[in-house]
Short mmCIF file of C-alpha atoms in Angstrom, two decimals:
data_model
loop_
_atom_site.label_atom_id
_atom_site.label_comp_id
_atom_site.label_asym_id
_atom_site.label_seq_id
_atom_site.Cartn_x
_atom_site.Cartn_y
_atom_site.Cartn_z
CA MET A 29 4.56 1.68 -30.16
CA ARG A 30 5.87 4.67 -28.35
CA PHE A 31 8.59 4.00 -25.67
CA GLU A 32 6.22 5.27 -22.79
CA GLU A 33 3.51 2.91 -24.20
CA ARG A 34 6.17 -0.07 -24.19
CA LEU A 35 7.01 0.72 -20.69
CA ARG A 36 3.30 0.54 -19.60
CA THR A 37 2.77 -2.74 -21.49
CA SER A 38 5.87 -4.29 -20.09
CA ARG A 39 4.85 -3.17 -16.46
CA ARG A 40 1.64 -5.01 -17.05
CA ARG A 41 3.06 -7.95 -18.38
CA ILE A 42 5.58 -8.02 -15.48
CA ASP A 43 2.78 -7.75 -12.95
CA ALA A 44 0.80 -10.61 -14.82
CA GLU A 45 3.56 -12.98 -14.77
CA LEU A 46 5.34 -12.48 -11.49
CA ALA A 47 3.90 -13.82 -8.21
CA PRO A 48 3.33 -11.42 -5.43
CA SER A 49 6.25 -13.14 -3.13
CA ILE A 50 8.49 -12.45 -6.07
CA ARG A 51 7.12 -9.11 -7.19
CA ARG A 52 8.27 -7.62 -3.93
CA ASP A 53 11.71 -7.37 -5.38
CA LEU A 54 10.69 -5.53 -8.61
CA THR A 55 11.62 -2.19 -7.14
CA PRO A 56 12.90 -0.59 -3.86
CA ALA A 57 9.29 0.89 -3.37
CA PHE A 58 7.90 -2.44 -3.86
CA TYR A 59 10.09 -4.06 -1.44
CA ALA A 60 9.82 -1.28 1.08
CA GLN A 61 5.89 -1.74 0.94
CA HIS A 62 6.11 -5.67 1.34
CA VAL A 63 8.70 -5.67 4.62
CA THR A 64 6.43 -2.67 6.12
CA ILE A 65 3.01 -4.18 5.50
CA THR A 66 3.48 -7.89 5.92
CA PRO A 67 4.05 -7.63 9.77
CA LEU A 68 1.09 -5.61 9.99
CA LEU A 69 -1.34 -7.90 8.09
CA ARG A 70 -0.08 -10.98 10.14
CA ARG A 71 -0.76 -9.17 13.20
CA TYR A 72 -4.25 -7.26 12.44
CA ALA A 73 -5.89 -9.05 9.38
CA ARG A 74 -8.22 -11.45 11.09
CA GLY A 75 -11.71 -12.50 10.76
CA ASP A 76 -13.76 -11.14 7.76
CA VAL A 77 -11.38 -8.76 5.65
CA ILE A 78 -11.90 -6.48 2.85
CA ASP A 79 -9.23 -5.38 0.59
CA LEU A 80 -10.42 -1.72 -0.94
CA GLY A 81 -8.80 -0.63 -4.33
CA CYS A 82 -7.35 -4.27 -4.36
CA GLY A 83 -5.66 -3.81 -7.81
CA THR A 84 -4.10 -7.49 -8.44
CA MET A 85 -4.57 -8.31 -4.57
CA PRO A 86 -0.81 -8.50 -4.09
CA PHE A 87 -1.02 -9.33 -0.20
CA ARG A 88 -4.01 -11.85 -0.54
CA GLU A 89 -1.83 -14.88 -0.20
CA VAL A 90 0.03 -13.25 2.79
CA ILE A 91 -3.25 -13.78 4.87
CA ALA A 92 -4.94 -16.42 3.11
CA ASN A 93 -4.47 -18.93 6.16
CA GLN A 94 -5.38 -16.41 8.86
CA VAL A 95 -8.58 -14.82 7.73
CA ARG A 96 -12.32 -16.23 7.76
CA ALA A 97 -13.30 -14.56 4.48
CA TYR A 98 -11.53 -12.25 1.85
CA ASP A 99 -13.62 -9.83 -0.03
CA SER A 100 -12.34 -6.86 -2.37
CA LEU A 101 -13.56 -3.80 -3.91
CA ASP A 102 -12.19 -1.89 -6.72
CA ARG A 103 -13.25 0.54 -9.53
CA GLU A 104 -12.77 -2.05 -12.31
CA ALA A 105 -11.60 -5.94 -12.03
CA ARG A 106 -7.92 -6.37 -12.86
CA VAL A 107 -8.04 -9.67 -11.83
CA GLU A 108 -10.46 -12.50 -11.15
CA GLY A 109 -12.91 -12.29 -8.24
CA VAL A 110 -13.25 -9.06 -7.28
CA THR A 111 -16.33 -9.02 -4.93
CA TYR A 112 -17.98 -5.33 -5.25
CA LEU A 113 -17.20 -2.82 -8.11
CA GLY A 114 -17.47 0.46 -6.96
CA ASP A 115 -16.01 3.78 -5.28
CA ILE A 116 -14.40 3.91 -1.77
CA GLU A 117 -15.88 7.16 -1.16
CA ASN A 118 -19.49 5.71 -1.56
CA MET A 119 -20.07 1.81 -0.77
CA PRO A 120 -23.64 1.51 -0.54
CA MET A 121 -23.47 -2.04 -1.53
CA VAL A 122 -21.37 -2.80 1.45
CA PRO A 123 -23.43 -3.18 4.83
CA SER A 124 -22.37 -1.21 7.67
CA ALA A 125 -20.30 -2.99 10.39
CA ARG A 126 -19.58 -5.79 8.17
CA TYR A 127 -15.80 -6.37 8.54
CA ASP A 128 -13.26 -7.08 11.13
CA ALA A 129 -10.28 -5.58 9.09
CA ALA A 130 -9.87 -3.19 6.13
CA LEU A 131 -7.04 -3.13 3.83
CA CYS A 132 -6.21 0.02 1.73
CA PHE A 133 -2.91 0.26 0.13
CA GLU A 134 -1.80 3.14 -2.20
CA VAL A 135 -5.13 4.12 -2.89
CA LEU A 136 -6.37 7.41 -1.06
CA GLU A 137 -4.12 9.53 -3.40
CA HIS A 138 -6.18 8.99 -6.28
CA LEU A 139 -9.45 9.63 -4.31
CA PRO A 140 -10.67 13.52 -4.68
CA HIS A 141 -12.08 13.25 -1.37
CA PRO A 142 -9.75 10.89 0.75
CA ASP A 143 -11.74 11.81 4.21
CA ARG A 144 -15.13 10.92 2.72
CA ALA A 145 -13.37 7.09 1.86
CA LEU A 146 -11.95 7.05 5.21
CA ARG A 147 -15.16 7.66 6.78
CA GLU A 148 -16.95 5.17 4.85
CA ILE A 149 -14.23 2.62 5.80
CA ALA A 150 -15.05 3.26 9.47
CA ARG A 151 -18.76 2.75 8.72
CA ILE A 152 -18.03 -0.78 7.15
CA LEU A 153 -15.89 -1.94 10.03
CA ARG A 154 -17.07 -3.79 13.06
CA PRO A 155 -16.64 -2.20 16.54
CA GLY A 156 -12.97 -2.72 17.41
CA GLY A 157 -12.23 -3.41 13.79
CA TRP A 158 -8.79 -2.80 12.26
CA LEU A 159 -7.84 -0.47 9.22
CA VAL A 160 -4.32 -1.07 7.73
CA LEU A 161 -3.44 1.64 5.16
CA SER A 162 -0.65 2.67 3.22
CA VAL A 163 -0.11 6.09 1.41
CA PRO A 164 2.78 7.89 -0.75
CA HIS A 165 4.77 10.68 0.49
CA LEU A 166 7.21 10.64 -2.42
CA SER A 167 5.78 9.66 -5.89
CA ARG A 168 6.08 10.61 -9.42
CA LEU A 169 2.84 11.26 -11.31
CA HIS A 170 0.94 8.15 -12.13
CA ASP A 171 -2.60 6.80 -13.20
CA GLU A 172 -3.25 10.32 -14.25
CA PRO A 173 -5.64 12.32 -14.23
CA HIS A 174 -6.67 10.49 -11.13
CA ASP A 175 -3.60 11.40 -9.21
CA TYR A 176 -4.57 14.13 -6.61
CA TYR A 177 -2.51 13.81 -3.22
CA ARG A 178 0.87 13.01 -1.47
CA PHE A 179 0.58 12.70 2.45
CA THR A 180 2.73 13.65 5.45
CA ILE A 181 2.54 11.84 8.54
CA HIS A 182 0.63 14.97 10.05
CA ALA A 183 -1.95 14.40 7.09
CA VAL A 184 -2.55 10.69 7.89
CA ARG A 185 -3.09 11.51 11.55
CA LYS A 186 -5.45 14.14 11.06
CA LEU A 187 -7.52 12.20 8.17
CA LEU A 188 -7.84 9.10 10.59
CA LEU A 189 -8.69 11.19 13.79
CA GLU A 190 -11.48 12.89 11.85
CA ALA A 191 -12.69 9.61 10.58
CA GLY A 192 -13.51 8.68 14.11
CA MET A 193 -10.53 6.01 14.43
CA GLU A 194 -8.16 5.52 16.90
CA ILE A 195 -4.44 5.55 15.87
CA GLU A 196 -2.30 2.33 16.84
CA THR A 197 0.79 3.24 14.53
CA ILE A 198 2.15 5.22 11.81
CA THR A 199 5.24 3.72 10.28
CA PRO A 200 7.78 5.28 7.58
CA LYS A 201 8.51 3.05 4.82
CA GLY A 202 11.33 3.61 2.42
CA GLY A 203 12.99 6.70 1.58
CA VAL A 204 14.55 9.15 -1.18
CA LEU A 205 16.75 6.49 -2.32
CA SER A 206 13.99 3.98 -2.61
CA PHE A 207 11.95 6.62 -4.58
CA LEU A 208 15.01 7.08 -7.04
CA GLY A 209 15.56 3.55 -7.14
CA HIS A 210 11.92 2.78 -8.08
CA GLN A 211 12.15 5.08 -11.23
CA ALA A 212 15.53 3.16 -12.44
CA SER A 213 14.00 -0.56 -11.40
CA THR A 214 11.06 0.45 -13.47
CA LEU A 215 13.02 1.67 -16.57
CA LEU A 216 15.35 -1.39 -16.51
CA LEU A 217 13.07 -3.74 -16.21
CA ALA A 218 10.32 -2.43 -18.53
CA SER A 219 12.92 -1.86 -21.27
CA LEU A 220 14.14 -5.58 -21.16
CA TRP A 221 11.36 -7.74 -19.87
CA HIS A 222 10.51 -8.51 -23.58
CA VAL A 223 14.05 -10.05 -24.22
CA PRO A 224 13.75 -13.60 -22.50
CA VAL A 225 17.47 -14.32 -21.56
CA ILE A 226 18.51 -10.70 -20.82
CA ARG A 227 15.47 -10.10 -18.62
CA ARG A 228 16.52 -12.80 -16.06
CA VAL A 229 19.79 -11.10 -15.96
CA ALA A 230 18.36 -7.98 -15.51
CA TRP A 231 16.25 -9.19 -12.71
CA PHE A 232 18.99 -10.46 -10.43
CA ALA A 233 20.96 -7.34 -11.60
CA ASN A 234 18.02 -5.14 -10.42
CA LYS A 235 17.47 -7.15 -7.26
CA TRP A 236 20.97 -7.02 -5.93
CA ALA A 237 22.07 -3.79 -7.38
CA ILE A 238 18.98 -1.49 -6.96
CA THR A 239 16.25 -2.98 -4.79
CA ARG A 240 18.03 -4.18 -1.85
CA PRO A 241 20.78 -1.55 -1.66
CA CYS A 242 18.46 1.28 -2.18
CA TYR A 243 16.03 0.20 0.70
CA HIS A 244 18.78 -0.74 3.37
CA LEU A 245 20.69 2.43 2.55
CA ASP A 246 17.50 4.49 3.14
CA ARG A 247 17.38 2.67 6.63
CA LEU A 248 20.77 3.76 7.56
CA ILE A 249 20.85 7.50 6.06
CA ASP A 250 17.26 8.56 7.32
CA ARG A 251 16.38 6.90 10.50
CA SER A 252 13.90 9.68 11.24
CA GLY A 253 11.62 9.39 8.49
CA ILE A 254 11.77 12.72 7.23
CA LEU A 255 12.47 11.67 3.63
CA ALA A 256 9.89 8.75 3.99
CA LEU A 257 8.83 7.39 0.71
CA GLY A 258 5.26 6.82 2.24
CA TYR A 259 3.75 5.59 5.42
CA ALA A 260 1.87 2.57 6.66
CA ALA A 261 -0.51 3.29 9.58
CA VAL A 262 -3.04 0.95 11.58
CA ALA A 263 -6.26 2.40 13.12
CA ARG A 264 -8.96 0.94 14.98
CA LYS A 265 -12.71 1.68 14.99
CA PRO A 266 -13.61 2.36 18.55
CA LEU A 267 -15.48 -0.47 20.39
CA GLU A 268 -18.26 1.75 21.65
CA GLY A 269 -19.11 5.41 21.60
CA PRO A 270 -16.97 8.18 19.96
CA ALA A 271 -13.19 7.73 19.95
CA SER A 272 -11.41 9.89 22.32
CA ASP A 273 -11.00 13.34 21.58
CA ASP A 274 -7.47 13.63 22.99
CA PRO A 275 -5.04 13.22 20.09
CA LEU A 276 -2.40 12.66 22.31
CA THR A 277 -4.06 9.65 24.00
CA ARG A 278 -4.92 8.36 20.53
CA SER A 279 -2.00 8.61 18.68
CA ALA A 280 0.42 7.64 21.42
CA HIS A 281 1.99 4.80 19.57
CA ILE A 282 2.83 7.32 16.52
CA MET A 283 6.29 6.98 15.46
CA SER A 284 7.15 5.36 18.76
CA GLY A 285 10.34 3.07 18.47
CA LYS A 286 8.13 0.12 18.31
CA ALA A 287 6.09 1.31 15.72
CA GLY A 288 8.88 2.38 13.74
CA ASN A 289 10.72 -1.11 13.87
CA GLN A 290 7.46 -3.19 12.79
CA GLY A 291 7.97 -3.15 9.13
CA HIS A 292 11.77 -4.24 9.19
CA PRO A 293 13.01 -7.76 9.35
#
């Protein structure tokens, strides 16, 4: 087996063996995602929720006790219990105005037409429903050949507004050290995970020497978010009628002090 194939196999094994609450320390990028997204979910994920591009459903247990229903959609079922199999850009099987909240994490970069996907998400949300979204800004090529985009804060804002959404917050997450640390953590753990005793040592060494230090150093070094690993956004489908045409009004909280601190413990 080639080294690259063994790395991929080890990563799949790690994902299968680790609970989501533990998996957050796998890499600095995973940790940044967890501490940024979790507070947003606890605030905005209510009622009937759909997880779009759900993957292994890493945040399902975070919201399990606060939602009425949890549905999911992906192109293929990587875990049991996926509600819909399909494409976010075209979801005819999902009724309009069906959900109170939609989750979409690290998915838009894999879609040829992310603008179409956001319009579809707006369609299936009830008026006043929330979208909690995350996208990458720094990332190596992955899941090729379906890896099309990286997003700036300006692209996130533009796409959401053009989909008719009202922007609540756009929050930077992680930074360049989290990006570099993600590569180091992935290489270290995927290389050693097949060795039972050594992998435990590697796990704790990675957590305290790479994952946590890279994340916290990013927060100290780049407070402006100009080197953000990615962005987490919250947007709302207007209660009635078209959303405001004034982008300054609709994105008043973007990169505000309140928004910028929501994801941090």
